[in-house]
Short mmCIF file of C-alpha atoms in Angstrom, two decimals:
data_model
loop_
_atom_site.label_atom_id
_atom_site.label_comp_id
_atom_site.label_asym_id
_atom_site.label_seq_id
_atom_site.Cartn_x
_atom_site.Cartn_y
_atom_site.Cartn_z
CA UNK A 1 52.54 -20.45 -5.12
CA UNK A 2 49.75 -18.29 -3.31
CA UNK A 3 52.29 -17.80 -0.53
CA UNK A 4 55.07 -17.22 -3.22
CA UNK A 5 52.76 -14.47 -4.76
CA UNK A 6 52.05 -12.84 -1.50
CA UNK A 7 55.71 -12.53 -0.79
CA UNK A 8 56.28 -10.38 -3.95
CA UNK A 9 53.42 -8.16 -2.86
CA UNK A 10 54.05 -7.58 0.69
CA UNK A 11 56.81 -5.70 2.40
CA UNK A 12 59.63 -7.84 4.14
CA UNK A 13 59.22 -8.16 7.77
CA UNK A 14 56.11 -6.36 8.32
CA UNK A 15 53.68 -9.04 7.38
CA UNK A 16 53.48 -12.57 7.75
CA UNK A 17 52.29 -13.70 4.25
CA UNK A 18 50.73 -16.95 5.95
CA UNK A 19 48.43 -14.42 8.33
CA UNK A 20 47.39 -12.57 5.14
CA UNK A 21 46.48 -15.70 3.51
CA UNK A 22 44.72 -16.71 6.36
CA UNK A 23 43.17 -13.66 7.18
CA UNK A 24 41.99 -13.49 3.43
CA UNK A 25 40.53 -16.95 3.50
CA UNK A 26 38.70 -16.21 6.77
CA UNK A 27 37.57 -12.88 5.68
CA UNK A 28 36.10 -14.45 2.21
CA UNK A 29 34.53 -17.54 4.05
CA UNK A 30 32.88 -14.80 6.54
CA UNK A 31 31.33 -13.15 3.68
CA UNK A 32 30.30 -16.51 2.31
CA UNK A 33 28.91 -17.32 5.42
CA UNK A 34 27.14 -13.94 5.56
CA UNK A 35 25.43 -14.62 2.76
CA UNK A 36 24.23 -17.68 3.36
CA UNK A 37 22.78 -16.36 6.61
CA UNK A 38 21.03 -13.93 4.73
CA UNK A 39 18.96 -15.88 2.39
CA UNK A 40 18.35 -18.42 4.77
CA UNK A 41 16.72 -15.53 6.95
CA UNK A 42 14.76 -14.68 3.46
CA UNK A 43 13.58 -18.46 3.12
CA UNK A 44 12.28 -18.66 6.73
CA UNK A 45 10.42 -15.46 6.11
CA UNK A 46 8.78 -16.61 2.64
CA UNK A 47 8.16 -19.91 4.27
CA UNK A 48 6.42 -18.41 7.20
CA UNK A 49 4.06 -15.82 4.54
CA UNK A 50 2.84 -19.20 2.77
CA UNK A 51 2.35 -21.11 6.05
CA UNK A 52 0.32 -17.93 7.18
CA UNK A 53 -1.85 -18.32 3.97
CA UNK A 54 -2.65 -21.90 4.09
CA UNK A 55 -3.98 -21.69 7.53
CA UNK A 56 -6.15 -19.17 6.17
CA UNK A 57 -7.27 -21.02 3.28
CA UNK A 58 -7.87 -24.17 5.63
CA UNK A 59 -9.47 -22.02 8.05
CA UNK A 60 -11.93 -20.58 5.44
CA UNK A 61 -12.28 -24.23 3.94
CA UNK A 62 -13.70 -25.32 7.29
CA UNK A 63 -16.28 -22.37 7.47
CA UNK A 64 -17.52 -23.18 3.77
CA UNK A 65 -17.73 -26.64 5.18
CA UNK A 66 -19.67 -25.99 8.13
CA UNK A 67 -22.30 -23.66 6.03
CA UNK A 68 -22.94 -26.15 3.26
CA UNK A 69 -23.85 -28.77 6.35
CA UNK A 70 -26.19 -26.21 7.72
CA UNK A 71 -27.35 -25.07 4.14
CA UNK A 72 -27.40 -28.11 2.07
CA UNK A 73 -29.53 -27.00 -0.32
CA UNK A 74 -27.48 -23.74 -2.01
CA UNK A 75 -27.94 -23.28 -5.81
CA UNK A 76 -24.25 -22.75 -6.16
CA UNK A 77 -24.12 -22.99 -9.74
CA UNK A 78 -27.40 -20.56 -10.12
CA UNK A 79 -25.70 -17.97 -7.96
CA UNK A 80 -22.18 -17.94 -9.42
CA UNK A 81 -23.79 -17.71 -12.76
CA UNK A 82 -25.82 -14.40 -12.05
CA UNK A 83 -24.56 -11.33 -13.66
CA UNK A 84 -23.54 -8.31 -11.09
CA UNK A 85 -26.55 -6.46 -11.48
CA UNK A 86 -29.21 -9.06 -10.97
CA UNK A 87 -27.05 -10.43 -7.98
CA UNK A 88 -27.73 -7.12 -6.42
CA UNK A 89 -31.08 -6.88 -7.15
CA UNK A 90 -31.70 -10.22 -5.42
CA UNK A 91 -29.81 -8.97 -2.65
CA UNK A 92 -31.72 -5.91 -1.99
CA UNK A 93 -34.95 -7.17 -2.26
CA UNK A 94 -34.19 -10.12 0.00
CA UNK A 95 -34.37 -13.25 -2.08
CA UNK A 96 -31.01 -14.17 -1.62
CA UNK A 97 -29.15 -13.45 1.25
CA UNK A 98 -25.68 -12.04 1.62
CA UNK A 99 -24.56 -15.15 4.07
CA UNK A 100 -25.20 -17.39 1.18
CA UNK A 101 -23.85 -15.23 -1.45
CA UNK A 102 -20.39 -14.98 0.44
CA UNK A 103 -19.83 -18.32 1.11
CA UNK A 104 -20.70 -19.56 -2.38
CA UNK A 105 -18.11 -17.15 -3.81
CA UNK A 106 -15.84 -18.36 -1.06
CA UNK A 107 -16.26 -22.32 -1.77
CA UNK A 108 -15.59 -21.20 -5.61
CA UNK A 109 -12.36 -19.16 -4.95
CA UNK A 110 -10.86 -21.63 -2.82
CA UNK A 111 -11.18 -24.10 -5.86
CA UNK A 112 -10.00 -21.41 -8.17
CA UNK A 113 -6.82 -21.04 -6.32
CA UNK A 114 -6.25 -24.69 -5.87
CA UNK A 115 -6.20 -24.61 -9.97
CA UNK A 116 -4.18 -21.21 -10.53
CA UNK A 117 -2.51 -19.94 -7.21
CA UNK A 118 -4.48 -16.72 -7.71
CA UNK A 119 -4.92 -15.85 -4.15
CA UNK A 120 -2.52 -14.28 -1.70
CA UNK A 121 -4.62 -14.41 1.08
CA UNK A 122 -8.24 -14.72 2.34
CA UNK A 123 -9.70 -11.82 4.43
CA UNK A 124 -11.06 -13.87 7.26
CA UNK A 125 -12.68 -10.51 8.67
CA UNK A 126 -15.27 -11.18 5.72
CA UNK A 127 -17.46 -12.90 8.31
CA UNK A 128 -17.39 -9.74 10.44
CA UNK A 129 -18.29 -7.53 7.68
CA UNK A 130 -21.33 -10.02 7.13
CA UNK A 131 -22.52 -9.14 10.17
CA UNK A 132 -22.05 -5.64 10.11
CA UNK A 133 -24.05 -4.81 6.78
CA UNK A 134 -26.83 -6.83 8.28
CA UNK A 135 -27.00 -4.25 10.80
CA UNK A 136 -26.95 -1.40 8.43
CA UNK A 137 -29.99 0.47 8.01
CA UNK A 138 -29.40 2.26 4.37
CA UNK A 139 -28.36 -0.37 2.17
CA UNK A 140 -25.52 0.73 -0.17
CA UNK A 141 -25.27 0.12 -3.85
CA UNK A 142 -22.79 -3.14 -3.30
CA UNK A 143 -24.35 -4.32 -0.36
CA UNK A 144 -23.90 -7.90 0.01
CA UNK A 145 -21.62 -8.39 -3.13
CA UNK A 146 -18.28 -10.23 -2.33
CA UNK A 147 -15.52 -8.18 -3.83
CA UNK A 148 -11.38 -9.41 -4.31
CA UNK A 149 -8.77 -6.91 -4.04
CA UNK A 150 -5.23 -6.72 -5.38
CA UNK A 151 -2.56 -7.51 -3.30
CA UNK A 152 -1.08 -3.85 -2.62
CA UNK A 153 -4.79 -2.32 -1.94
CA UNK A 154 -4.28 -1.69 1.97
CA UNK A 155 -6.66 -3.40 4.00
CA UNK A 156 -6.25 -2.98 7.79
CA UNK A 157 -4.25 -5.85 9.69
CA UNK A 158 -3.11 -7.48 6.58
CA UNK A 159 0.07 -7.21 4.13
CA UNK A 160 0.55 -5.26 1.53
CA UNK A 161 3.48 -7.13 -0.31
CA UNK A 162 3.92 -6.63 -3.83
CA UNK A 163 5.70 -9.76 -3.88
CA UNK A 164 8.71 -8.50 -1.93
CA UNK A 165 9.88 -10.21 1.16
CA UNK A 166 11.07 -6.93 2.62
CA UNK A 167 7.39 -5.91 2.81
CA UNK A 168 6.51 -9.09 4.84
CA UNK A 169 6.97 -7.91 8.12
CA UNK A 170 4.51 -4.88 8.62
CA UNK A 171 0.89 -5.38 8.48
CA UNK A 172 -0.95 -2.26 7.39
CA UNK A 173 -2.41 -0.01 10.04
CA UNK A 174 -5.66 1.17 8.24
CA UNK A 175 -7.83 0.76 5.60
CA UNK A 176 -7.00 2.24 2.05
CA UNK A 177 -9.78 4.99 1.40
CA UNK A 178 -10.70 2.73 -1.68
CA UNK A 179 -11.43 -0.01 0.81
CA UNK A 180 -13.30 2.04 3.32
CA UNK A 181 -15.60 3.74 0.52
CA UNK A 182 -16.21 -0.31 -0.75
CA UNK A 183 -17.27 -1.14 2.96
CA UNK A 184 -19.58 2.03 3.37
CA UNK A 185 -21.30 0.69 -0.24
CA UNK A 186 -21.86 -2.34 1.77
CA UNK A 187 -19.52 -4.63 -0.35
CA UNK A 188 -17.59 -7.69 1.62
CA UNK A 189 -13.66 -7.81 1.03
CA UNK A 190 -13.28 -11.54 1.06
CA UNK A 191 -9.78 -12.05 -0.62
CA UNK A 192 -6.47 -10.33 -1.92
CA UNK A 193 -5.07 -11.74 -4.98
CA UNK A 194 -1.19 -12.46 -6.02
CA UNK A 195 0.91 -10.09 -7.87
CA UNK A 196 4.12 -10.36 -10.09
CA UNK A 197 7.38 -9.22 -7.75
CA UNK A 198 7.34 -5.41 -7.29
CA UNK A 199 4.43 -4.92 -9.86
CA UNK A 200 6.30 -4.35 -12.76
CA UNK A 201 5.74 -7.27 -14.62
CA UNK A 202 3.02 -8.53 -17.29
CA UNK A 203 3.27 -11.97 -16.04
CA UNK A 204 1.88 -12.75 -12.48
CA UNK A 205 4.65 -14.49 -10.62
CA UNK A 206 6.75 -13.91 -7.01
CA UNK A 207 9.26 -15.88 -5.21
CA UNK A 208 7.05 -15.95 -1.97
CA UNK A 209 3.57 -17.41 -3.52
CA UNK A 210 4.87 -18.50 -6.77
CA UNK A 211 3.26 -18.27 -10.25
CA UNK A 212 -0.77 -17.53 -11.25
CA UNK A 213 -1.98 -19.71 -13.92
CA UNK A 214 -4.36 -18.79 -16.37
CA UNK A 215 -7.38 -20.31 -15.83
CA UNK A 216 -8.26 -21.19 -19.37
CA UNK A 217 -4.81 -22.84 -20.01
CA UNK A 218 -2.35 -23.41 -17.51
CA UNK A 219 0.48 -23.20 -19.71
CA UNK A 220 -0.38 -19.44 -20.49
CA UNK A 221 -0.19 -16.30 -18.17
CA UNK A 222 -2.96 -14.42 -16.97
CA UNK A 223 -1.06 -11.42 -17.21
CA UNK A 224 -0.02 -8.53 -14.96
CA UNK A 225 0.31 -6.85 -12.47
CA UNK A 226 -3.04 -7.46 -11.95
CA UNK A 227 -2.92 -11.20 -12.66
CA UNK A 228 -4.28 -12.86 -9.37
CA UNK A 229 -7.82 -10.66 -10.08
CA UNK A 230 -8.02 -11.65 -13.66
CA UNK A 231 -7.46 -15.45 -12.80
CA UNK A 232 -9.95 -15.23 -10.07
CA UNK A 233 -12.54 -13.38 -11.58
CA UNK A 234 -12.24 -15.19 -14.96
CA UNK A 235 -12.55 -18.73 -13.16
CA UNK A 236 -15.92 -17.72 -11.45
CA UNK A 237 -14.22 -17.03 -7.93
CA UNK A 238 -15.17 -13.48 -7.67
CA UNK A 239 -17.64 -11.21 -9.49
CA UNK A 240 -15.89 -8.22 -8.98
CA UNK A 241 -12.24 -7.18 -8.39
CA UNK A 242 -10.00 -4.06 -7.98
CA UNK A 243 -6.72 -3.86 -9.83
CA UNK A 244 -4.26 -0.99 -10.56
CA UNK A 245 -2.74 0.17 -13.94
CA UNK A 246 0.17 2.38 -14.84
CA UNK A 247 1.09 0.92 -18.20
CA UNK A 248 -1.50 -2.04 -18.81
CA UNK A 249 -1.95 -3.91 -15.43
CA UNK A 250 -5.69 -4.02 -15.40
CA UNK A 251 -5.92 -4.05 -19.37
CA UNK A 252 -3.78 -6.83 -19.77
CA UNK A 253 -5.11 -9.73 -17.55
CA UNK A 254 -8.48 -8.63 -18.58
CA UNK A 255 -7.46 -9.35 -21.94
CA UNK A 256 -5.68 -12.13 -21.46
CA UNK A 257 -8.46 -13.52 -19.25
CA UNK A 258 -11.82 -12.58 -21.35
CA UNK A 259 -12.77 -9.96 -18.80
CA UNK A 260 -13.87 -6.29 -18.88
CA UNK A 261 -11.64 -3.94 -16.70
CA UNK A 262 -11.47 0.21 -16.78
CA UNK A 263 -8.14 2.05 -15.76
CA UNK A 264 -9.86 5.42 -14.83
CA UNK A 265 -8.02 8.97 -15.19
CA UNK A 266 -5.44 9.20 -13.03
CA UNK A 267 -6.77 10.20 -9.60
CA UNK A 268 -10.43 9.58 -10.29
CA UNK A 269 -10.13 7.19 -7.44
CA UNK A 270 -8.25 7.96 -4.34
CA UNK A 271 -4.92 6.38 -4.17
CA UNK A 272 -4.26 7.02 -0.62
CA UNK A 273 -3.16 3.82 1.14
CA UNK A 274 -3.01 1.52 -2.04
CA UNK A 275 0.30 2.86 -3.60
CA UNK A 276 2.78 0.56 -5.18
CA UNK A 277 6.46 0.19 -3.91
CA UNK A 278 8.09 2.50 -6.14
CA UNK A 279 7.15 6.44 -5.15
CA UNK A 280 7.51 9.42 -6.68
CA UNK A 281 7.15 8.59 -10.51
CA UNK A 282 4.41 11.65 -10.92
CA UNK A 283 4.36 12.00 -14.77
CA UNK A 284 3.24 8.33 -15.24
CA UNK A 285 0.53 8.18 -12.32
CA UNK A 286 -1.00 4.81 -11.01
CA UNK A 287 -4.75 4.12 -11.40
CA UNK A 288 -7.16 1.79 -9.23
CA UNK A 289 -10.16 0.45 -11.27
CA UNK A 290 -12.80 -2.35 -11.60
CA UNK A 291 -12.40 -5.59 -13.04
CA UNK A 292 -15.67 -7.84 -13.96
CA UNK A 293 -17.22 -10.02 -16.25
CA UNK A 294 -19.32 -7.25 -18.32
CA UNK A 295 -19.36 -3.46 -18.71
CA UNK A 296 -22.34 -2.95 -16.70
CA UNK A 297 -20.61 -4.42 -13.73
CA UNK A 298 -17.58 -1.68 -14.03
CA UNK A 299 -20.37 1.33 -14.30
CA UNK A 300 -21.80 0.02 -11.33
CA UNK A 301 -18.68 -0.02 -9.48
CA UNK A 302 -17.60 3.22 -10.35
CA UNK A 303 -21.07 4.68 -9.34
CA UNK A 304 -20.72 2.94 -6.03
CA UNK A 305 -17.23 4.71 -5.32
CA UNK A 306 -17.57 7.97 -7.01
CA UNK A 307 -19.80 9.01 -4.43
CA UNK A 308 -19.63 11.72 -1.21
CA UNK A 309 -17.55 9.12 0.98
CA UNK A 310 -14.61 8.86 -1.41
CA UNK A 311 -14.65 12.92 -1.96
CA UNK A 312 -14.92 13.51 1.80
CA UNK A 313 -12.21 11.22 2.45
CA UNK A 314 -9.73 12.23 0.13
CA UNK A 315 -10.20 15.96 -1.00
CA UNK A 316 -7.77 15.62 -3.92
CA UNK A 317 -10.22 13.46 -6.01
CA UNK A 318 -12.45 15.53 -7.93
CA UNK A 319 -16.04 15.62 -6.58
CA UNK A 320 -17.49 14.35 -9.84
CA UNK A 321 -20.07 11.95 -9.34
CA UNK A 322 -20.89 9.18 -11.87
CA UNK A 323 -22.91 10.59 -14.80
CA UNK A 324 -25.86 8.12 -15.08
CA UNK A 325 -27.55 10.00 -17.77
CA UNK A 326 -24.68 10.25 -20.19
CA UNK A 327 -23.88 6.40 -19.21
CA UNK A 328 -27.54 5.58 -20.67
CA UNK A 329 -27.71 7.97 -23.17
CA UNK A 330 -28.55 6.40 -26.92
CA UNK A 331 -27.79 9.36 -28.72
CA UNK A 332 -25.22 8.79 -31.27
CA UNK A 333 -21.36 9.19 -30.36
CA UNK A 334 -18.77 10.08 -32.83
CA UNK A 335 -15.77 7.48 -31.71
CA UNK A 336 -11.92 7.99 -32.76
CA UNK A 337 -10.25 4.48 -33.43
CA UNK A 338 -7.38 2.68 -34.60
CA UNK A 339 -6.23 -0.60 -35.05
CA UNK A 340 -2.57 -0.17 -35.05
CA UNK A 341 -0.25 2.65 -33.48
CA UNK A 342 2.33 2.05 -35.69
CA UNK A 343 4.83 1.00 -32.65
CA UNK A 344 3.96 -2.35 -30.94
CA UNK A 345 3.49 -5.35 -33.61
CA UNK A 346 0.00 -6.06 -33.51
CA UNK A 347 -1.34 -9.65 -33.55
CA UNK A 348 -4.62 -10.12 -36.22
CA UNK A 349 -6.86 -11.35 -33.68
CA UNK A 350 -6.34 -7.57 -31.94
CA UNK A 351 -6.88 -6.23 -35.19
CA UNK A 352 -9.93 -8.53 -35.92
CA UNK A 353 -11.45 -7.37 -32.42
CA UNK A 354 -11.15 -3.71 -33.37
CA UNK A 355 -12.90 -4.01 -36.43
CA UNK A 356 -15.67 -6.31 -35.18
CA UNK A 357 -16.16 -3.54 -32.32
CA UNK A 358 -16.34 -1.18 -35.10
CA UNK A 359 -18.72 -3.04 -36.91
CA UNK A 360 -20.76 -3.30 -33.73
CA UNK A 361 -20.97 0.42 -32.99
CA UNK A 362 -21.52 1.47 -36.60
CA UNK A 363 -24.90 -1.10 -36.38
CA UNK A 364 -25.78 1.01 -33.57
CA UNK A 365 -26.02 3.94 -34.95
CA UNK A 366 -22.35 5.61 -33.75
CA UNK A 367 -20.11 7.70 -36.13
CA UNK A 368 -16.83 5.81 -36.39
CA UNK A 369 -13.60 8.21 -37.50
CA UNK A 370 -10.04 6.54 -38.15
CA UNK A 371 -7.32 8.08 -36.98
CA UNK A 372 -3.34 7.41 -36.22
CA UNK A 373 -1.86 8.35 -32.84
CA UNK A 374 0.17 11.14 -33.09
CA UNK A 375 4.03 11.44 -32.68
CA UNK A 376 3.89 7.75 -31.00
CA UNK A 377 7.59 7.07 -31.22
CA UNK A 378 7.97 10.50 -29.17
CA UNK A 379 5.32 9.45 -26.62
CA UNK A 380 6.89 6.06 -25.91
CA UNK A 381 10.45 7.13 -25.70
CA UNK A 382 10.56 10.53 -24.54
CA UNK A 383 6.98 10.79 -22.30
CA UNK A 384 6.84 7.33 -21.03
CA UNK A 385 10.26 5.40 -20.78
CA UNK A 386 12.60 8.34 -20.00
CA UNK A 387 10.12 9.74 -17.51
CA UNK A 388 9.75 6.22 -15.66
CA UNK A 389 13.29 5.62 -16.12
CA UNK A 390 14.75 9.03 -15.16
CA UNK A 391 16.95 7.49 -12.52
CA UNK A 392 18.35 4.75 -14.51
CA UNK A 393 16.14 2.34 -12.65
CA UNK A 394 17.87 2.60 -9.14
CA UNK A 395 14.82 3.10 -7.00
CA UNK A 396 13.24 -0.02 -8.52
CA UNK A 397 16.52 -1.96 -8.00
CA UNK A 398 16.43 -1.12 -4.46
CA UNK A 399 13.31 -2.86 -4.01
CA UNK A 400 15.44 -6.56 -4.56
CA UNK A 401 17.86 -5.60 -1.82
CA UNK A 402 18.00 -8.87 0.47
CA UNK A 403 15.71 -10.38 -1.87
CA UNK A 404 15.14 -13.23 -4.45
CA UNK A 405 14.85 -12.04 -7.94
CA UNK A 406 11.79 -13.93 -9.53
CA UNK A 407 13.38 -15.71 -12.88
CA UNK A 408 10.43 -13.67 -14.75
CA UNK A 409 12.16 -10.47 -13.48
CA UNK A 410 15.91 -11.27 -14.11
CA UNK A 411 16.11 -10.37 -17.90
CA UNK A 412 14.63 -6.64 -16.53
CA UNK A 413 16.89 -6.57 -13.35
CA UNK A 414 20.14 -7.51 -15.23
CA UNK A 415 19.51 -5.03 -17.85
CA UNK A 416 19.02 -2.07 -15.20
CA UNK A 417 22.14 -3.28 -13.61
CA UNK A 418 24.21 -2.36 -16.45
CA UNK A 419 26.55 0.63 -16.13
CA UNK A 420 25.03 3.56 -17.61
CA UNK A 421 27.77 4.10 -20.44
CA UNK A 422 26.99 0.50 -21.08
CA UNK A 423 23.42 0.94 -21.73
CA UNK A 424 24.01 3.92 -24.29
CA UNK A 425 26.46 1.86 -26.13
CA UNK A 426 24.11 -1.09 -26.31
CA UNK A 427 21.57 1.54 -27.76
CA UNK A 428 23.57 2.75 -30.16
CA UNK A 429 24.63 -0.59 -31.68
CA UNK A 430 21.27 -1.92 -31.58
CA UNK A 431 19.33 0.86 -33.08
CA UNK A 432 19.21 -0.19 -36.89
CA UNK A 433 18.28 -3.95 -35.95
CA UNK A 434 16.07 -3.57 -32.77
CA UNK A 435 15.00 0.00 -32.18
CA UNK A 436 12.34 -0.73 -29.68
CA UNK A 437 15.12 -2.40 -27.64
CA UNK A 438 17.36 0.13 -28.17
CA UNK A 439 14.54 3.06 -27.21
CA UNK A 440 14.29 0.78 -24.10
CA UNK A 441 18.16 0.56 -23.05
CA UNK A 442 18.43 4.26 -23.99
CA UNK A 443 15.71 5.29 -21.37
CA UNK A 444 17.59 3.02 -18.86
CA UNK A 445 20.51 4.98 -19.21
CA UNK A 446 18.50 7.79 -17.10
CA UNK A 447 19.27 11.31 -16.90
CA UNK A 448 22.80 12.45 -15.61
CA UNK A 449 21.16 14.88 -13.03
CA UNK A 450 18.52 16.67 -11.28
CA UNK A 451 18.65 19.62 -13.51
CA UNK A 452 18.65 17.15 -16.71
CA UNK A 453 15.58 15.73 -15.40
CA UNK A 454 13.84 19.21 -14.62
CA UNK A 455 14.74 20.53 -17.99
CA UNK A 456 13.38 17.54 -19.88
CA UNK A 457 10.01 17.54 -18.25
CA UNK A 458 9.95 21.07 -19.03
CA UNK A 459 10.90 20.59 -22.98
CA UNK A 460 8.34 18.18 -23.46
CA UNK A 461 5.51 19.45 -25.89
CA UNK A 462 2.44 17.44 -25.42
CA UNK A 463 0.33 16.58 -28.50
CA UNK A 464 -3.05 18.55 -28.90
CA UNK A 465 -6.16 16.61 -27.77
CA UNK A 466 -8.17 14.38 -30.11
CA UNK A 467 -11.76 15.45 -30.43
CA UNK A 468 -12.63 12.21 -31.24
CA UNK A 469 -15.21 11.22 -28.45
CA UNK A 470 -17.91 13.99 -28.09
CA UNK A 471 -21.55 13.73 -28.79
CA UNK A 472 -22.65 15.03 -31.88
#
């Protein structure tokens, strides 16, 4: 039957139908083999990455075991229960040694990652850092404090994977500026934590290192994209961590895991050496920030990072130190608040949290002013979504070339692959029933040209700033 069809399509006496069929079948087989070899190569790369991680875990476990044998009397629970401010004080006065604190947290991190799969890799150089800080004459604000960092924050000699196979081959050649400053302040970088593939997910899963679980309920997510940090800190495996945030990547894991997290103003901390996989999105910038168990820990971390070393290494960071006077002041504040923005559906627990916070602030003597975020639909659709997806998601889709897409990301990837016209039509059809989904699909349609993107950017009118958080 196939041969007869080929005879009708091909001119007589020019091409042998049997030869054409053989060529067609051979080409198809070659494509199948080529795809199979590509997938096999990807699998080998992922297996090698997992093997390297597992070897690192075994080596750290051996080091911890040796320490426990040498110093069997360590009060692990007592050390882990210390808040950051008290721990730094104990380290400064010498009643606790940095080595004891480091190995206590290494041991706990081993236990936590076995339960939650929150670590991407231990940093074996932490033992070298330990020796270096013991020789330092000037003690930094974080001297002897074990600190964990998110996967894509560059550390010399280690990968910055973002959960992507294409980033497995080349270790980082130099510490990011943030890591340099942390080391300068005496912090000991001991672990890198897991992230969702491409960092663009509110879950925390990637095909290489797997799914990270919420430490309080393994059926739940720790949030993303700083989900590994959230799980590790919440379960006691780290006392201070550094995450990153564009659209909630510090705030969501902090919420899901019961932590305190801070997304500073963009460019308040240097991003040099800690960029995400997609570059060029200038209007929706990323920010690095601390995650911990209490607000005082966040303040101490920001105080340590906003130092002359940071400003010297990265002149683009405004040289504005942490203002201790403002932070410690008990002067009453005028604080704006809202318990719904009118755009995102709000669960009762969140509204209750806002109301409880309002009551606590009022009881402390502060003035609370209710307000509604202005033009929220315009802000979300025009300022955020259409700017973020100005290219229709093409740059993001390019990240998955030659990679395996994580199941949690497949709906997003598939929606980006819909032709531009299809996205616009779906948005039009769904607008009456699902306006938020329609806005998302419309934004995914992207801009038609560079000129259109330029015009869109310069037509945007920013809302007037709200004067709700000034001292009275």
